[in-house]
Coordinates of C-alpha atoms and ligand atoms in Angstrom, one line a residue:
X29 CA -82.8 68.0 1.4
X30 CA -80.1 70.1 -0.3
X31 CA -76.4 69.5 -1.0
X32 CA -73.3 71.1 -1.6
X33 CA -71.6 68.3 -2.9
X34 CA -72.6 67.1 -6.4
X35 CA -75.2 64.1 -6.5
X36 CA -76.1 61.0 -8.5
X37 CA -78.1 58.1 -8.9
X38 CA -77.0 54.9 -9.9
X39 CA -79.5 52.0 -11.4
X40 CA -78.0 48.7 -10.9
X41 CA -76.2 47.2 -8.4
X42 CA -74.0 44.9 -11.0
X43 CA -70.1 45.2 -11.1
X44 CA -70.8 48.0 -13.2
X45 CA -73.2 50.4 -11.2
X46 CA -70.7 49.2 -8.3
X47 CA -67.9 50.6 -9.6
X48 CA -69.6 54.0 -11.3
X49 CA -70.5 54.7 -7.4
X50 CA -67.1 53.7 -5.8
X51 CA -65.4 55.6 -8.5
X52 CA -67.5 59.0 -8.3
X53 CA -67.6 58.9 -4.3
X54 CA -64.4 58.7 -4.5
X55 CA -64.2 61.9 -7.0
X56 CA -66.6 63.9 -3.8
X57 CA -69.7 62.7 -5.5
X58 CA -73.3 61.4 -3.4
X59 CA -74.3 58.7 -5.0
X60 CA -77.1 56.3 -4.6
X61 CA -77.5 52.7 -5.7
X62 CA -80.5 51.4 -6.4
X63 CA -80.7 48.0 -6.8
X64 CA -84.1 46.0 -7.6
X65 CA -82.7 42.4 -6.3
X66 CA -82.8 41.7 -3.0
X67 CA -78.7 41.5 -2.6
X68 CA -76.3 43.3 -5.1
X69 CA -73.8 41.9 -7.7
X70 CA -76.1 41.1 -10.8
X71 CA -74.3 38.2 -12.4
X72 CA -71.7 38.2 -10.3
X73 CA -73.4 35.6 -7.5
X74 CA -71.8 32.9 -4.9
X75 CA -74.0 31.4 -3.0
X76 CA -72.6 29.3 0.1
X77 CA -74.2 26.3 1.1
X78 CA -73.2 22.7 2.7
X79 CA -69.9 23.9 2.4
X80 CA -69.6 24.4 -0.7
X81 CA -69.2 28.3 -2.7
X82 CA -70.2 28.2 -6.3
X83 CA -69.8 31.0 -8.2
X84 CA -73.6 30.4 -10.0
X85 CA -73.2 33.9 -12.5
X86 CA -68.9 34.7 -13.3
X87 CA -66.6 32.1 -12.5
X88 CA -63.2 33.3 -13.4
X89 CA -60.6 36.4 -13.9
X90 CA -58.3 36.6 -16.6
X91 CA -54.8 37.4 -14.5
X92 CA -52.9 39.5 -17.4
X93 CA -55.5 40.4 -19.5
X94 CA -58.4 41.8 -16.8
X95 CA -56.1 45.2 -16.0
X96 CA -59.6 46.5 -14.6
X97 CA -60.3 44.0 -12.6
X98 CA -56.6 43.4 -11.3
X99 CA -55.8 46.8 -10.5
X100 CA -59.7 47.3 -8.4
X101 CA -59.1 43.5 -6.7
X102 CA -55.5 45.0 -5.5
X103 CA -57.4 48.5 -4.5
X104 CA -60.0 46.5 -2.4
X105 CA -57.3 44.1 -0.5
X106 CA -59.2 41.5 -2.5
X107 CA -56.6 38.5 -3.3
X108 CA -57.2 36.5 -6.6
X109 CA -56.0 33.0 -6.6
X110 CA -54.2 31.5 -9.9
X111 CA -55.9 28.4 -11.0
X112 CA -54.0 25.6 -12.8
X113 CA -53.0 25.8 -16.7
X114 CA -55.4 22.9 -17.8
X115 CA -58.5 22.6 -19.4
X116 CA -59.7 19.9 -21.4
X117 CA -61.9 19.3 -24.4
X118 CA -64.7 16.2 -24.8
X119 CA -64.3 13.8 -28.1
X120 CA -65.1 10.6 -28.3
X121 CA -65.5 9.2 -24.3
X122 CA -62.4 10.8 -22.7
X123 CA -61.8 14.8 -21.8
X124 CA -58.3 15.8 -24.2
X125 CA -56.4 17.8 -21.8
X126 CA -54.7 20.9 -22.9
X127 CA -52.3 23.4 -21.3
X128 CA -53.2 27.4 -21.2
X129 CA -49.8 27.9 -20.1
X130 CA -47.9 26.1 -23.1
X131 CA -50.8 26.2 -25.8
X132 CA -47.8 25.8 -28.7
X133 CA -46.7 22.3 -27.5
X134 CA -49.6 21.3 -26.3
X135 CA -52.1 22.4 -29.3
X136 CA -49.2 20.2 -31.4
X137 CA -48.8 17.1 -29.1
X138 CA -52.9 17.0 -28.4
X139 CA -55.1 13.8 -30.0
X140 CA -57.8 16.4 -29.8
X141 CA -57.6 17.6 -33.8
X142 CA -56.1 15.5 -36.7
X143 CA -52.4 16.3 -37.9
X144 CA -54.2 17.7 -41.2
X145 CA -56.2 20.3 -39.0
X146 CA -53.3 21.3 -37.0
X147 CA -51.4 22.2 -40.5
X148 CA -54.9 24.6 -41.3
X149 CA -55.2 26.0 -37.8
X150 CA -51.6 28.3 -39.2
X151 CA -54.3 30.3 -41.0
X152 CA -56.5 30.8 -38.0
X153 CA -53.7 31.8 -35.9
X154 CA -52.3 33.9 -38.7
X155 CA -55.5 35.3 -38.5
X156 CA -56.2 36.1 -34.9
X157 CA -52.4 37.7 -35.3
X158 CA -53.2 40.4 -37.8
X159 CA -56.5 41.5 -35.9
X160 CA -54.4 41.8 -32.6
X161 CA -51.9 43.5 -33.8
X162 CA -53.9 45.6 -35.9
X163 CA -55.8 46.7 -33.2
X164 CA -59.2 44.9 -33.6
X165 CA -59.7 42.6 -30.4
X166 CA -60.3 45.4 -27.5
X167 CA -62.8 44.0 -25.3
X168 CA -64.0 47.7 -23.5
X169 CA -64.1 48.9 -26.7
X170 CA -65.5 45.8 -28.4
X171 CA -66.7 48.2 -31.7
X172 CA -63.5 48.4 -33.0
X173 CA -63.7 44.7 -34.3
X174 CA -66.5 46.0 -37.1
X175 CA -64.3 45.3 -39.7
X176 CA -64.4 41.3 -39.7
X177 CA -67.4 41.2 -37.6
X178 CA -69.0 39.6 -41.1
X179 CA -69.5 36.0 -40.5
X180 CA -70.3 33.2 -37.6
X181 CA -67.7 31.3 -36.6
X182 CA -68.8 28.0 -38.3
X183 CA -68.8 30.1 -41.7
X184 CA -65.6 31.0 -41.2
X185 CA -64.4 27.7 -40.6
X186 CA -66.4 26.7 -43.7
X187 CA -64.8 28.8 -45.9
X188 CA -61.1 28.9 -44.1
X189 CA -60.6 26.0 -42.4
X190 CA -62.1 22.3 -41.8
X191 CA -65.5 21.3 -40.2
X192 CA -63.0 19.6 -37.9
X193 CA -61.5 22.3 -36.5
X194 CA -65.2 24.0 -36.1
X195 CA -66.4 21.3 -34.2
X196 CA -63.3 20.4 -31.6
X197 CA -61.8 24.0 -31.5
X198 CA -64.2 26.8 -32.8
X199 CA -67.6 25.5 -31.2
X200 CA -66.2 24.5 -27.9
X201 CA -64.7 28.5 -27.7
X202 CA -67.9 29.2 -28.9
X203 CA -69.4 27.6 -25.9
X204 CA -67.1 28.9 -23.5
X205 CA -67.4 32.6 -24.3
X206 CA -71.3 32.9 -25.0
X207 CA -72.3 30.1 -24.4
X208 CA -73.7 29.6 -27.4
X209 CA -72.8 27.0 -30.3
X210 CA -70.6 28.0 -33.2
X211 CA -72.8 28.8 -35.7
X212 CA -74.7 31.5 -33.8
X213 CA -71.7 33.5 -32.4
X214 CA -69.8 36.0 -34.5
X215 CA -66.7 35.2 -35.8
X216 CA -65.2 38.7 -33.7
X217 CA -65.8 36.5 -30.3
X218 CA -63.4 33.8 -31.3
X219 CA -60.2 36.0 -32.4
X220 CA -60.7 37.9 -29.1
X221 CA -60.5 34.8 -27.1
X222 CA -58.0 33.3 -28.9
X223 CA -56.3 36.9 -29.4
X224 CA -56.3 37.8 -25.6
X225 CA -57.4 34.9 -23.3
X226 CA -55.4 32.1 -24.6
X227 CA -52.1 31.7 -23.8
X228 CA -52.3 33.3 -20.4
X229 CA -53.9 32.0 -16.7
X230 CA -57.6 32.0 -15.3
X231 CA -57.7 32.9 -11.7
X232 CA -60.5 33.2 -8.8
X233 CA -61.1 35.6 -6.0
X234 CA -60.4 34.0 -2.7
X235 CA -64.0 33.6 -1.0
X236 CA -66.2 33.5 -4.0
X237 CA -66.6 36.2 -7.2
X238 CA -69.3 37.9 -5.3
X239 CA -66.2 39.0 -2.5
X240 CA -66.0 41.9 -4.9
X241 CA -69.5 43.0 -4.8
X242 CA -69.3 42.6 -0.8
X243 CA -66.5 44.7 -0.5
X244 CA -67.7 47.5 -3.3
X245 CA -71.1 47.1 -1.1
X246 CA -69.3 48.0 2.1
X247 CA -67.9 51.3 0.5
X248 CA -70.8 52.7 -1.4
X249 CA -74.8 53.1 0.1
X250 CA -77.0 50.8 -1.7
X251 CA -80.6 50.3 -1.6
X252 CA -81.8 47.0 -2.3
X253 CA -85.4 46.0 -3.1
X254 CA -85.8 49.1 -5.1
X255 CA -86.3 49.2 -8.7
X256 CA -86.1 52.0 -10.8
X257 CA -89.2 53.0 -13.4
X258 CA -87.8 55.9 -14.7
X259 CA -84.9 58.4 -15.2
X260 CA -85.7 61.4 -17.0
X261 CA -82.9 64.2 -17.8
X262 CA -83.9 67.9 -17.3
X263 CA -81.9 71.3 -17.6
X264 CA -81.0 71.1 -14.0
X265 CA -80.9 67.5 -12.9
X266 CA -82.0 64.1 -13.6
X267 CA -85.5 62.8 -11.8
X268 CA -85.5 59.3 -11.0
X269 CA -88.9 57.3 -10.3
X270 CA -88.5 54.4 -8.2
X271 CA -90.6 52.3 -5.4
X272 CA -89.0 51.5 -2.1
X273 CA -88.2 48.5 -0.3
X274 CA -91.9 48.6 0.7
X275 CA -93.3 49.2 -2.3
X276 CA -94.1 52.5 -2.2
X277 CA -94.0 55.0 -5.2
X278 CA -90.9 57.3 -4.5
X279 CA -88.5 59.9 -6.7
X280 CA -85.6 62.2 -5.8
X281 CA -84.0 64.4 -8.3
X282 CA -80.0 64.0 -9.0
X283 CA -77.6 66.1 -10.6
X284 CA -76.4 62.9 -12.5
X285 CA -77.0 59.3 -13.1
X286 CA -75.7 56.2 -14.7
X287 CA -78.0 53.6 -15.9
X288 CA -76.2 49.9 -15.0
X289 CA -78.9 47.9 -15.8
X290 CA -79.5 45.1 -18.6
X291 CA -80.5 47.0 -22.1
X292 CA -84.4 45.9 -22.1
X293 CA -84.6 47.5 -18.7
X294 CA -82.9 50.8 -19.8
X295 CA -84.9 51.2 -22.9
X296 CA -87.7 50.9 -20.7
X297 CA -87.2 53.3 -18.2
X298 CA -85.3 55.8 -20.2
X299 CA -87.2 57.7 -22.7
X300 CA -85.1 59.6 -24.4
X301 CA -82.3 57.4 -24.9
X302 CA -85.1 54.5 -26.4
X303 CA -83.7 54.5 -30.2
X304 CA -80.2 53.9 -29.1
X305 CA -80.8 51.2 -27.1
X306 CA -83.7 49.6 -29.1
X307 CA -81.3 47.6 -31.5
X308 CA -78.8 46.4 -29.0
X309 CA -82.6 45.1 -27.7
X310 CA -83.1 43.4 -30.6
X311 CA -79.5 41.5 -31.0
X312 CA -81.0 40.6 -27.0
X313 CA -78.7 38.4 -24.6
X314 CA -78.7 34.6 -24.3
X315 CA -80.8 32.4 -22.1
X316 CA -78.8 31.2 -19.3
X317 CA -79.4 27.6 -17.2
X318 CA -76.3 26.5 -14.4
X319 CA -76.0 23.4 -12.2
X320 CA -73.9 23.3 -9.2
X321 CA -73.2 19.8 -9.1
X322 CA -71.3 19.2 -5.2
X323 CA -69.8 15.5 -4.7
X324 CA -68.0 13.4 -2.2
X325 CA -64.9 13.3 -4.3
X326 CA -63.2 15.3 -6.8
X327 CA -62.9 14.1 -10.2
X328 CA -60.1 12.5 -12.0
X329 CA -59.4 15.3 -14.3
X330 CA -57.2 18.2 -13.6
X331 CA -58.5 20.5 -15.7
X332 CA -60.1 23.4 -14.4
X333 CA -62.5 23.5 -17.3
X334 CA -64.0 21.0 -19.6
X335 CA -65.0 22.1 -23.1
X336 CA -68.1 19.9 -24.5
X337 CA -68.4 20.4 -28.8
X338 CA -72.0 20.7 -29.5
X339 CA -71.8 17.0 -31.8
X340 CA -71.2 15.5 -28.9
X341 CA -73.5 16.7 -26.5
X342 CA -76.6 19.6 -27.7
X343 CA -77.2 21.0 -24.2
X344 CA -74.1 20.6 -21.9
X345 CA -71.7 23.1 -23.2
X346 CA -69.4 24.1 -20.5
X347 CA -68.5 22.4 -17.3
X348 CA -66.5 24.3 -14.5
X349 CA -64.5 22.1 -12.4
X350 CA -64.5 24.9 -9.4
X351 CA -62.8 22.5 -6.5
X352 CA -59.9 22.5 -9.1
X353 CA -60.1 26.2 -10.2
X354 CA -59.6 27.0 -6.7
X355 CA -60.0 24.7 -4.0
X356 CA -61.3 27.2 -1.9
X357 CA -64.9 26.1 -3.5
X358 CA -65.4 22.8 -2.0
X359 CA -64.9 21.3 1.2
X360 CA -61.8 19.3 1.3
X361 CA -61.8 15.9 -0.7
X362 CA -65.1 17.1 -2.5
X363 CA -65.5 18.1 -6.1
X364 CA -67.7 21.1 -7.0
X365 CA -68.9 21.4 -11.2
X366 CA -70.3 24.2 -12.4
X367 CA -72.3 23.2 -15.8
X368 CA -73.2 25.6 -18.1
X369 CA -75.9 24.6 -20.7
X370 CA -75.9 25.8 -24.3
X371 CA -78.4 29.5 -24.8
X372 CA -80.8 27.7 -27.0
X373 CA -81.3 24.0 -24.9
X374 CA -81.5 26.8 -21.9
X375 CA -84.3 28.3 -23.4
X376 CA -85.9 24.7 -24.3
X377 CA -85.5 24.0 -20.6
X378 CA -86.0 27.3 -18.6
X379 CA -89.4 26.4 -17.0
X380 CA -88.8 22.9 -16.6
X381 CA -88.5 21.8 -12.6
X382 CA -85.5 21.9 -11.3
X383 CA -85.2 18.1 -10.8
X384 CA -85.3 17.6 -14.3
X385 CA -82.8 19.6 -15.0
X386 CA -80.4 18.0 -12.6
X387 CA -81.6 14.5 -14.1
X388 CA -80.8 15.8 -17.4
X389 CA -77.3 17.5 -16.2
X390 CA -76.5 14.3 -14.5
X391 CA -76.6 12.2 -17.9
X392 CA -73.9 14.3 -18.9
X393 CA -71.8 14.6 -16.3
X394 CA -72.0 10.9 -15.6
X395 CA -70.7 10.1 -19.7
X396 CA -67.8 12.3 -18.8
X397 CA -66.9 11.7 -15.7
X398 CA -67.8 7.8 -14.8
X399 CA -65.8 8.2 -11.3
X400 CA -68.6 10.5 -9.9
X401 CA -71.3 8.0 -10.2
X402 CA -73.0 7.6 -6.4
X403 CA -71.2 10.2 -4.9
X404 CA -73.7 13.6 -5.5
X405 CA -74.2 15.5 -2.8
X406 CA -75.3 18.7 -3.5
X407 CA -77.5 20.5 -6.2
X408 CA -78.0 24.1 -7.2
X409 CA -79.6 25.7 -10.1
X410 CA -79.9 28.7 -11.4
X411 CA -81.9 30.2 -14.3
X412 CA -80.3 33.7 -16.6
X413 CA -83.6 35.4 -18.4
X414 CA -80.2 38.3 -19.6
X415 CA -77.3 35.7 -19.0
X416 CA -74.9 37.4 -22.0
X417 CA -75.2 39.8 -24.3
X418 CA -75.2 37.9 -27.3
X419 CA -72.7 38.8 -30.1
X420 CA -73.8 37.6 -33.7
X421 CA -72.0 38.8 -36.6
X422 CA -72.7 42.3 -36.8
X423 CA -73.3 42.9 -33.5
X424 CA -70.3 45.7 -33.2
X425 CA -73.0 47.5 -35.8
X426 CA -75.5 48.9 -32.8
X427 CA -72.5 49.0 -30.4
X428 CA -71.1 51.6 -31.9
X429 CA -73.8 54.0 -33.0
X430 CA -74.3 53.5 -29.0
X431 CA -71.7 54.8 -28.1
X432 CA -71.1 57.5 -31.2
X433 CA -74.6 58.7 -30.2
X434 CA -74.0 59.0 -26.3
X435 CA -73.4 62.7 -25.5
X436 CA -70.4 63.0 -23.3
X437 CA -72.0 66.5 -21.5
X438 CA -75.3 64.5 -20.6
X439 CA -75.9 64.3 -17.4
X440 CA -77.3 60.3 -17.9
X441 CA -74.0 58.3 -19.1
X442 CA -74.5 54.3 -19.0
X443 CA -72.4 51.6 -18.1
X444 CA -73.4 47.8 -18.9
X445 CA -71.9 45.1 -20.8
X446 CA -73.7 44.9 -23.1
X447 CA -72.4 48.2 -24.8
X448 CA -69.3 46.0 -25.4
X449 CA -68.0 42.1 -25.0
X450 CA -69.6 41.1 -21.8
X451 CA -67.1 40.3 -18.7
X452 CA -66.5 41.6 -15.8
X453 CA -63.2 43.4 -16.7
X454 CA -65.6 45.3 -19.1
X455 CA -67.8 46.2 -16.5
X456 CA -65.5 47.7 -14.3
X457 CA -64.0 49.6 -17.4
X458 CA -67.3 51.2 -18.4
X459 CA -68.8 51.6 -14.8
X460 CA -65.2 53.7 -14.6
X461 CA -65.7 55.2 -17.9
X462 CA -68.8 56.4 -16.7
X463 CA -67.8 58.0 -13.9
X464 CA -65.1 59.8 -15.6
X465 CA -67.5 61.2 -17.8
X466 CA -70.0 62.6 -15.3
X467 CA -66.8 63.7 -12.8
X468 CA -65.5 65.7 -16.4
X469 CA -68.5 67.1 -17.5
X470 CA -68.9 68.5 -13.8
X471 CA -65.8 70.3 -14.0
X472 CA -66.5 71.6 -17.2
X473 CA -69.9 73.1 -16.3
X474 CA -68.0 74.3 -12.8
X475 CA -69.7 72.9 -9.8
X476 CA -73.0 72.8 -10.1
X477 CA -76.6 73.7 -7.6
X478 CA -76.6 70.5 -6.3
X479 CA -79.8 68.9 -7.2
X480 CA -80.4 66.3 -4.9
X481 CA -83.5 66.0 -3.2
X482 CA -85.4 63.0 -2.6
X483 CA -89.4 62.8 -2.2
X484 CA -91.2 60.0 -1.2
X485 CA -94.7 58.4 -1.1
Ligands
FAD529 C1 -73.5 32.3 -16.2 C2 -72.6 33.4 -16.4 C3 -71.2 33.2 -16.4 C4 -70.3 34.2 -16.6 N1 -68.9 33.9 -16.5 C5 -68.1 34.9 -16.5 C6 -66.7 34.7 -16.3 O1 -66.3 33.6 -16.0 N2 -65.8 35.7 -16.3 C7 -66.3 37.0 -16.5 O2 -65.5 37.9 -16.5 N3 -67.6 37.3 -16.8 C8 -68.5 36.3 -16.7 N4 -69.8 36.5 -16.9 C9 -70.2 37.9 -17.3 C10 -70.3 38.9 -16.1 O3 -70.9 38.3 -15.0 C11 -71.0 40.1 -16.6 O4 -70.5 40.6 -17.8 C12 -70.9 41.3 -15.6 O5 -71.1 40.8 -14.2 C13 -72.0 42.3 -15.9 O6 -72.1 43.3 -14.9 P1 -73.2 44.5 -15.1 O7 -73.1 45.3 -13.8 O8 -72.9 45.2 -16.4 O9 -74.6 43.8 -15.2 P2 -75.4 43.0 -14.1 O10 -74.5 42.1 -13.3 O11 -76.5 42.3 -14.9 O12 -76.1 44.1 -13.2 C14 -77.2 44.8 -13.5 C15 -78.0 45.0 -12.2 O13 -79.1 45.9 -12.5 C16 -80.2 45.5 -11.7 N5 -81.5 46.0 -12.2 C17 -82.2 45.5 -13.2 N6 -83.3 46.3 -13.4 C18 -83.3 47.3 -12.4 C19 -84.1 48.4 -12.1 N7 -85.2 48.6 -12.8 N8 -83.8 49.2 -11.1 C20 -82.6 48.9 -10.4 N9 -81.8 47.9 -10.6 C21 -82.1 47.1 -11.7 C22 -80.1 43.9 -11.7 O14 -80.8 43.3 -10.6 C23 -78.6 43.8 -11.6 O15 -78.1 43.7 -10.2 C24 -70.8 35.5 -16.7 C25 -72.1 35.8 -16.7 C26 -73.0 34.8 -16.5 C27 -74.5 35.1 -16.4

């Protein structure tokens, strides 16, 4: 089969792939997405069951910050729903509430932190300042940090502020953002959530995260059940190696393609590229377990997130309240949780059964919220083997010899997360980056002989 129109090949079926695809048709490209799940969206997932929609992979959009996101949600008809401004932190039996929306008067009025780490947190904030404004916190282009990507957050607390502040503010950021306690996650990760995500609003698509997905989906021809084992770049066009839905061994040559798939999975099916991706390999992602936790009431608390400091509990580190983040989520007078469990008890726990993991989620939830004793009525859990790509100190190091040793004229670009701060603002950027690149290079080289042609068996 032979085209006039330029061709390409997309492996993934994440945000990222989505949006390479939408973005090139859009340019006059074919494109093809291959995607080895049996439905699209990677870890962007609802699933809808007894009336309930938990977002099991991405819960929330940052409203200002997410330009990417905003701008495509708007372009799709999509609507995104603001949550409310509170979230709350767990010391001591009772969830502190905070404000997102006034974090000044809040931050000084909260019980959370004593009056003596209040005073110290001037020189975190003075902190976070001069790296925003000079430029360092840019979460597309998460590389640009390098320069005080040089410590974990707890070292820096150590060193610059009081264990106090590590373990009620620092760790419980920490364990928002990677999911992943404060002494593991590079310092870098903190000042860009503090630098770009606080003070501002969380919202929700209407209908679940995975609305986007569905509507990409409707735009752009994907192939589901159909992994790719191998891309290969050539003088005149890009073979891909992939089985079908059935199983069978297929290929089809492209004039282009964009690998959207988790690193591991790149290195693996991409030869020539293997030594640039083999150390953002080795920094690998955290290990990812979630509970959807449904109930016959909501509980007390307003926030729309509950922080949970390592000290006081090892393994629950996150806990979504999605009935408040958008009520959407639940039916009405339910409450819908979404617990997120800390990368290293996840790993401890990823082959346990199911039922024990609720038993153990349970314990938690149960401290926290007493109310909610009795009234559980649904359970869902999900396992992450790539949930983030994990950002130690020094993990802007391999980032950006990445993308310094991408060419911009090959006809393979990639787009992933994990080439920057993960998010799904980041993976629209890059998946858009990415077609720009291709769409350039085209124009550069004039049109091409259109390379597409697709064998089978
Ligand atoms: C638990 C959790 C909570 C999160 N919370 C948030 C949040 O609140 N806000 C936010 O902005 N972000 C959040 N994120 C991050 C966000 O989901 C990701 O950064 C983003 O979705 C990544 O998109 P992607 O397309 O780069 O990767 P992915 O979504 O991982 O897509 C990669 C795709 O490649 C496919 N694939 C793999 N191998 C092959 C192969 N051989 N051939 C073909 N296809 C293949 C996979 O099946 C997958 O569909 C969260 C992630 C997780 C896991």
């Amino acid at each position: 089969m032979t085209n006039t129109r330029p061709s390409a090949a997309i492996v993934g079926g994440g945000l990222s792939g989505l949006t390479s695809a939408y973005r090139l048709q859009e340019k006059g490209w074919d494109v093809r997405v291959f995607e080895a799940a049996s439905i699209a969206g990677g870890r962007v997932n609802t699933v809808a069951e007894s009336g309930y929609l938990c977002d099991t992979g991405a819960t929330v959009v940052h409203l200002t910050y997410y330009r990417w996101y905003m701008d495509l949600a708007a372009e799709l008809g999509l609507h995104v729903s603001p949550s409310p401004p509170y979230f709350g932190v767990y010391r001591d039996g009772r969830v502190r509430l905070l404000r997102m929306d006034r974090p000044l008067r809040s931050g000084l009025s909260t019980d959370l932190i004593s009056l003596g780490s209040k005073i110290r947190t001037l020189r975190l904030a003075w902190d976070v300042g001069r790296a925003k404004f000079g430029g360092l916190l840019d979460s597309v282009d998460f590389h640009k940090g390098a320069p005080i990507d040089t410590e974990t957050c707890r070292e820096y607390a150590h060193r610059a502020l009081t264990d106090e502040i590590d373990a009620y503010l620092l760790d419980p950021i920490c364990r928002v953002m990677q999911i992943a306690d404060s002494d593991k996650v590079g310092k870098l990760t903190l000042f860009s959530a503090m630098g770009n995500v606080v003070n501002g609003q969380f919202g929700s698509l209407d209908g679940g995260q995975q609305c986007m997905v569905q509507a990409l989906c409707d735009r752009v021809p994907v192939d589901l059940n159909t992994p790719v084992q191998s891309v290969s770049e050539g003088a005149t066009g890009v073979e891909v190696v992939y089985s079908d839905a059935a199983g069978n061994p297929c290929s089809g040559t492209f004039d282009a393609c964009v690998l959207a798939c988790p690193a591991p999975v790149a290195r693996d099916i991409c030869e020539e590229h293997r030594d640039l991706l083999t150390p953002l390999c080795d920094i690998g992602y955290t290990r990812g377990l979630g509970v959807s936790i449904g109930t016959t009431r909501p509980p007390d608390s307003p926030a729309v997130f509950v922080q949970v400091p390592s000290c006081e509990d090892p393994a629950v580190a996150m806990i979504f309240i999605d009935s408040n983040k958008s009520p959407d989520r639940a039916p009405s007078g339910h409450g819908l949780l979404g617990v997120g469990w800390e990368t290293d008890a996840a790993a401890a726990w990823f082959d346990r059964s199911d039922e024990e993991i609720v038993e153990r989620t349970l314990t938690s939830i149960f401290r926290m919220f007493p109310e909610l004793r009795g009234t559980v009525d649904y359970t869902h859990v999900r396992r992450w083997e790539h949930c983030l790509p994990f950002l130690p100190p020094g993990a802007t190091g391999p980032r950006a010899a990445f993308q310094a040793g991408l060419r911009r004229e090959s006809r393979v670009q990639f787009a992933a997360d994990y080439m920057s701060e993960p998010g799904q603002n980041t993976a629209i950027a890059l998946g858009t980056r990415a077609a720009a690149t291709l769409d350039a290079g085209r124009r550069r080289a004039g049109v091409p002989q259109a390379a597409t042609s697709l064998g089978g068996g």
